[in-house]
GROMACS .gro file of C-alpha atoms in nm:
model
  244
    1UNK     CA    1  12.019  11.210   7.051
    2UNK     CA    2  11.762  11.254   6.776
    3UNK     CA    3  11.800  10.920   6.598
    4UNK     CA    4  11.604  10.699   6.837
    5UNK     CA    5  11.424  10.425   6.650
    6UNK     CA    6  11.119  10.222   6.752
    7UNK     CA    7  11.329   9.973   6.951
    8UNK     CA    8  11.504  10.246   7.153
    9UNK     CA    9  11.177  10.426   7.222
   10UNK     CA   10  11.000  10.110   7.334
   11UNK     CA   11  11.289  10.018   7.564
   12UNK     CA   12  11.270  10.362   7.727
   13UNK     CA   13  10.893  10.332   7.759
   14UNK     CA   14  10.897   9.986   7.918
   15UNK     CA   15  11.185  10.060   8.155
   16UNK     CA   16  11.029  10.386   8.274
   17UNK     CA   17  10.703  10.202   8.329
   18UNK     CA   18  10.845   9.910   8.530
   19UNK     CA   19  11.221   9.859   8.523
   20UNK     CA   20  11.201   9.602   8.802
   21UNK     CA   21  10.989   9.342   8.626
   22UNK     CA   22  11.066   9.387   8.256
   23UNK     CA   23  11.342   9.175   8.102
   24UNK     CA   24  11.526   9.144   7.771
   25UNK     CA   25  11.345   8.830   7.644
   26UNK     CA   26  11.002   8.991   7.698
   27UNK     CA   27  11.107   9.309   7.519
   28UNK     CA   28  11.267   9.106   7.241
   29UNK     CA   29  10.946   8.910   7.185
   30UNK     CA   30  10.737   9.227   7.184
   31UNK     CA   31  10.963   9.397   6.927
   32UNK     CA   32  11.049   9.087   6.724
   33UNK     CA   33  11.425   9.123   6.777
   34UNK     CA   34  11.681   8.914   6.967
   35UNK     CA   35  11.750   8.944   7.339
   36UNK     CA   36  12.109   9.035   7.252
   37UNK     CA   37  11.980   9.333   7.052
   38UNK     CA   38  11.778   9.455   7.350
   39UNK     CA   39  12.074   9.424   7.588
   40UNK     CA   40  12.301   9.601   7.339
   41UNK     CA   41  12.053   9.886   7.291
   42UNK     CA   42  12.010   9.929   7.668
   43UNK     CA   43  12.387   9.943   7.711
   44UNK     CA   44  12.418  10.210   7.439
   45UNK     CA   45  12.136  10.416   7.593
   46UNK     CA   46  12.319  10.397   7.926
   47UNK     CA   47  12.651  10.496   7.767
   48UNK     CA   48  12.488  10.800   7.609
   49UNK     CA   49  12.333  10.880   7.950
   50UNK     CA   50  11.983  10.876   7.806
   51UNK     CA   51  11.915  10.608   8.067
   52UNK     CA   52  12.088  10.753   8.373
   53UNK     CA   53  11.972  10.514   8.642
   54UNK     CA   54  11.704  10.284   8.779
   55UNK     CA   55  11.548  10.442   9.085
   56UNK     CA   56  11.299  10.295   9.330
   57UNK     CA   57  10.984  10.491   9.410
   58UNK     CA   58  10.978  10.517   9.790
   59UNK     CA   59  10.683  10.629  10.002
   60UNK     CA   60  10.867  10.773  10.303
   61UNK     CA   61  10.539  10.865  10.475
   62UNK     CA   62  10.491  10.495  10.550
   63UNK     CA   63  10.821  10.484  10.743
   64UNK     CA   64  10.756  10.606  11.097
   65UNK     CA   65  10.515  10.874  10.971
   66UNK     CA   66  10.788  11.073  10.802
   67UNK     CA   67  10.708  11.376  10.588
   68UNK     CA   68  10.842  11.475  10.248
   69UNK     CA   69  10.899  11.845  10.192
   70UNK     CA   70  10.972  12.046   9.878
   71UNK     CA   71  11.203  12.341   9.939
   72UNK     CA   72  11.196  12.609   9.669
   73UNK     CA   73  11.535  12.777   9.673
   74UNK     CA   74  11.734  13.034   9.481
   75UNK     CA   75  12.110  13.036   9.422
   76UNK     CA   76  12.321  13.354   9.410
   77UNK     CA   77  12.394  13.305   9.038
   78UNK     CA   78  12.356  13.056   8.754
   79UNK     CA   79  12.730  12.992   8.779
   80UNK     CA   80  12.704  12.894   9.147
   81UNK     CA   81  12.394  12.676   9.105
   82UNK     CA   82  12.557  12.340   9.008
   83UNK     CA   83  12.816  12.370   9.287
   84UNK     CA   84  12.551  12.446   9.547
   85UNK     CA   85  12.333  12.161   9.420
   86UNK     CA   86  12.623  11.920   9.480
   87UNK     CA   87  12.680  12.062   9.827
   88UNK     CA   88  12.313  12.008   9.903
   89UNK     CA   89  12.357  11.637   9.829
   90UNK     CA   90  12.579  11.610  10.138
   91UNK     CA   91  12.277  11.667  10.364
   92UNK     CA   92  12.161  11.325  10.479
   93UNK     CA   93  11.787  11.384  10.444
   94UNK     CA   94  11.793  11.524  10.089
   95UNK     CA   95  11.660  11.272   9.836
   96UNK     CA   96  11.615  11.477   9.518
   97UNK     CA   97  11.746  11.802   9.369
   98UNK     CA   98  11.625  11.965   9.048
   99UNK     CA   99  11.793  12.257   8.876
  100UNK     CA  100  11.535  12.459   8.684
  101UNK     CA  101  11.517  12.765   8.467
  102UNK     CA  102  11.248  12.981   8.610
  103UNK     CA  103  11.081  13.313   8.550
  104UNK     CA  104  11.081  13.353   8.926
  105UNK     CA  105  11.382  13.357   9.156
  106UNK     CA  106  11.358  12.990   9.257
  107UNK     CA  107  11.600  12.782   9.051
  108UNK     CA  108  11.650  12.478   9.275
  109UNK     CA  109  11.373  12.243   9.389
  110UNK     CA  110  11.493  12.028   9.676
  111UNK     CA  111  11.304  11.731   9.817
  112UNK     CA  112  11.378  11.628  10.173
  113UNK     CA  113  11.254  11.364  10.415
  114UNK     CA  114  11.183  11.493  10.767
  115UNK     CA  115  11.022  11.373  11.086
  116UNK     CA  116  10.844  11.689  11.199
  117UNK     CA  117  10.819  12.068  11.168
  118UNK     CA  118  11.133  12.112  11.378
  119UNK     CA  119  11.336  11.915  11.124
  120UNK     CA  120  11.184  12.122  10.842
  121UNK     CA  121  11.326  12.433  11.010
  122UNK     CA  122  11.665  12.267  11.068
  123UNK     CA  123  11.685  12.161  10.703
  124UNK     CA  124  11.595  12.510  10.583
  125UNK     CA  125  11.869  12.653  10.804
  126UNK     CA  126  12.126  12.409  10.665
  127UNK     CA  127  12.030  12.502  10.309
  128UNK     CA  128  12.079  12.868  10.400
  129UNK     CA  129  12.421  12.785  10.549
  130UNK     CA  130  12.523  12.622  10.221
  131UNK     CA  131  12.450  12.949  10.044
  132UNK     CA  132  12.095  12.908   9.918
  133UNK     CA  133  11.795  13.127   9.988
  134UNK     CA  134  11.490  12.924  10.090
  135UNK     CA  135  11.196  13.104   9.930
  136UNK     CA  136  10.920  12.860  10.017
  137UNK     CA  137  10.853  12.512  10.151
  138UNK     CA  138  10.558  12.279  10.094
  139UNK     CA  139  10.459  11.936  10.220
  140UNK     CA  140  10.435  11.683   9.938
  141UNK     CA  141  10.104  11.500   9.974
  142UNK     CA  142  10.130  11.264   9.677
  143UNK     CA  143  10.338  11.214   9.363
  144UNK     CA  144  10.227  11.067   9.032
  145UNK     CA  145  10.447  10.911   8.766
  146UNK     CA  146  10.369  10.808   8.412
  147UNK     CA  147  10.562  10.670   8.115
  148UNK     CA  148  10.602  10.883   7.802
  149UNK     CA  149  10.315  10.724   7.611
  150UNK     CA  150  10.433  10.851   7.271
  151UNK     CA  151  10.713  10.593   7.296
  152UNK     CA  152  10.472  10.310   7.377
  153UNK     CA  153  10.240  10.101   7.160
  154UNK     CA  154   9.905  10.255   7.071
  155UNK     CA  155   9.715   9.979   7.245
  156UNK     CA  156   9.888  10.061   7.574
  157UNK     CA  157   9.647  10.346   7.625
  158UNK     CA  158   9.425  10.084   7.789
  159UNK     CA  159   9.697  10.010   8.045
  160UNK     CA  160   9.594  10.330   8.217
  161UNK     CA  161   9.234  10.214   8.236
  162UNK     CA  162   9.219  10.033   8.568
  163UNK     CA  163   8.903   9.839   8.493
  164UNK     CA  164   8.697   9.807   8.177
  165UNK     CA  165   8.358   9.638   8.207
  166UNK     CA  166   8.082   9.569   7.955
  167UNK     CA  167   7.727   9.605   8.084
  168UNK     CA  168   7.396   9.515   7.920
  169UNK     CA  169   7.360   9.599   7.552
  170UNK     CA  170   7.628   9.843   7.435
  171UNK     CA  171   7.675  10.001   7.776
  172UNK     CA  172   8.024  10.006   7.925
  173UNK     CA  173   8.195  10.147   8.230
  174UNK     CA  174   8.567  10.220   8.266
  175UNK     CA  175   8.773  10.320   8.569
  176UNK     CA  176   9.034  10.564   8.441
  177UNK     CA  177   9.327  10.707   8.635
  178UNK     CA  178   9.381  11.076   8.560
  179UNK     CA  179   9.728  11.227   8.526
  180UNK     CA  180   9.858  11.583   8.499
  181UNK     CA  181   9.823  11.574   8.123
  182UNK     CA  182   9.469  11.436   8.123
  183UNK     CA  183   9.246  11.682   7.940
  184UNK     CA  184   8.989  11.681   8.222
  185UNK     CA  185   9.232  11.713   8.515
  186UNK     CA  186   9.195  12.030   8.721
  187UNK     CA  187   8.854  12.099   8.568
  188UNK     CA  188   8.507  12.095   8.721
  189UNK     CA  189   8.269  11.837   8.575
  190UNK     CA  190   8.043  12.114   8.447
  191UNK     CA  191   8.340  12.247   8.247
  192UNK     CA  192   8.404  11.927   8.049
  193UNK     CA  193   8.071  11.889   7.869
  194UNK     CA  194   8.237  11.978   7.540
  195UNK     CA  195   8.520  11.727   7.597
  196UNK     CA  196   8.320  11.410   7.666
  197UNK     CA  197   8.070  11.257   7.423
  198UNK     CA  198   7.708  11.331   7.512
  199UNK     CA  199   7.641  10.969   7.610
  200UNK     CA  200   7.930  10.960   7.862
  201UNK     CA  201   7.877  11.031   8.230
  202UNK     CA  202   8.118  11.034   8.525
  203UNK     CA  203   7.929  10.838   8.789
  204UNK     CA  204   8.193  10.818   9.064
  205UNK     CA  205   8.533  10.957   9.159
  206UNK     CA  206   8.779  10.768   9.380
  207UNK     CA  207   9.027  10.998   9.553
  208UNK     CA  208   9.275  10.859   9.803
  209UNK     CA  209   9.055  10.556   9.872
  210UNK     CA  210   8.745  10.770   9.931
  211UNK     CA  211   8.451  10.759   9.690
  212UNK     CA  212   8.297  11.089   9.581
  213UNK     CA  213   7.952  11.113   9.426
  214UNK     CA  214   8.026  11.381   9.167
  215UNK     CA  215   7.819  11.681   9.066
  216UNK     CA  216   7.883  11.972   8.834
  217UNK     CA  217   8.100  12.149   9.092
  218UNK     CA  218   8.328  11.849   9.154
  219UNK     CA  219   8.682  11.937   9.046
  220UNK     CA  220   8.879  11.645   8.901
  221UNK     CA  221   9.242  11.610   9.009
  222UNK     CA  222   9.548  11.414   8.889
  223UNK     CA  223   9.546  11.077   9.064
  224UNK     CA  224   9.166  11.055   9.072
  225UNK     CA  225   9.013  10.734   8.940
  226UNK     CA  226   8.694  10.823   8.757
  227UNK     CA  227   8.419  10.574   8.674
  228UNK     CA  228   8.306  10.666   8.325
  229UNK     CA  229   7.974  10.525   8.204
  230UNK     CA  230   7.863  10.523   7.842
  231UNK     CA  231   7.535  10.391   7.704
  232UNK     CA  232   7.693  10.345   7.359
  233UNK     CA  233   8.030  10.199   7.456
  234UNK     CA  234   8.363  10.373   7.522
  235UNK     CA  235   8.584  10.395   7.214
  236UNK     CA  236   8.959  10.453   7.187
  237UNK     CA  237   8.908  10.812   7.071
  238UNK     CA  238   8.725  10.896   7.393
  239UNK     CA  239   9.002  10.740   7.601
  240UNK     CA  240   9.268  10.931   7.409
  241UNK     CA  241   9.075  11.254   7.456
  242UNK     CA  242   9.055  11.198   7.832
  243UNK     CA  243   9.408  11.073   7.889
  244UNK     CA  244   9.579  11.332   7.669
   0.00000   0.00000   0.00000
């Protein structure tokens, strides 16, 4: 569907950001339309299967110390892949399946919840019995989700700034959560000198509730919360450059 207008795009943006707490009257007020229009648009997006569901984000590791594992599998042929993906859904500990086109042999990514290494092996064996080849398996440490910001309002770029504080004079400090598409993710601090303005300095990095005192060799990762200090203030252009 290529004819999405501003209302459709904003609905998609808000629902993907927080479908639990957003409602039609709030969206209607934001977009200056009626609540009935919002409900009608949502219904049409559902009918066209652009909105395919409203899924909860579950942290299974907090349930009896369970593990989440990503199995990278290959199917015998493209023709067999959808059928095998559906068969995989019958396994009780499978929570997500993705069919992908890949330059490598893996064309199914399968996420499973397990209790221990023994269950990882059992799950791999069951996938093999279904007809898949398990090429690799990895523990999922953390997952990060973000709304498609091109569908959101320009000012929402600040929603991804956790804390924004003015200091003395023009000085400011902002705590910014990095994502996969952040321009400085997966780079060492010494490698981003040409990305950040000269007056900006990363003074701290929070990673999984631990605080890192950064140096030039510190590699920034998606999910990190960086404390960015600027003696001249942090403008929108700098935030856009960082967030991507």
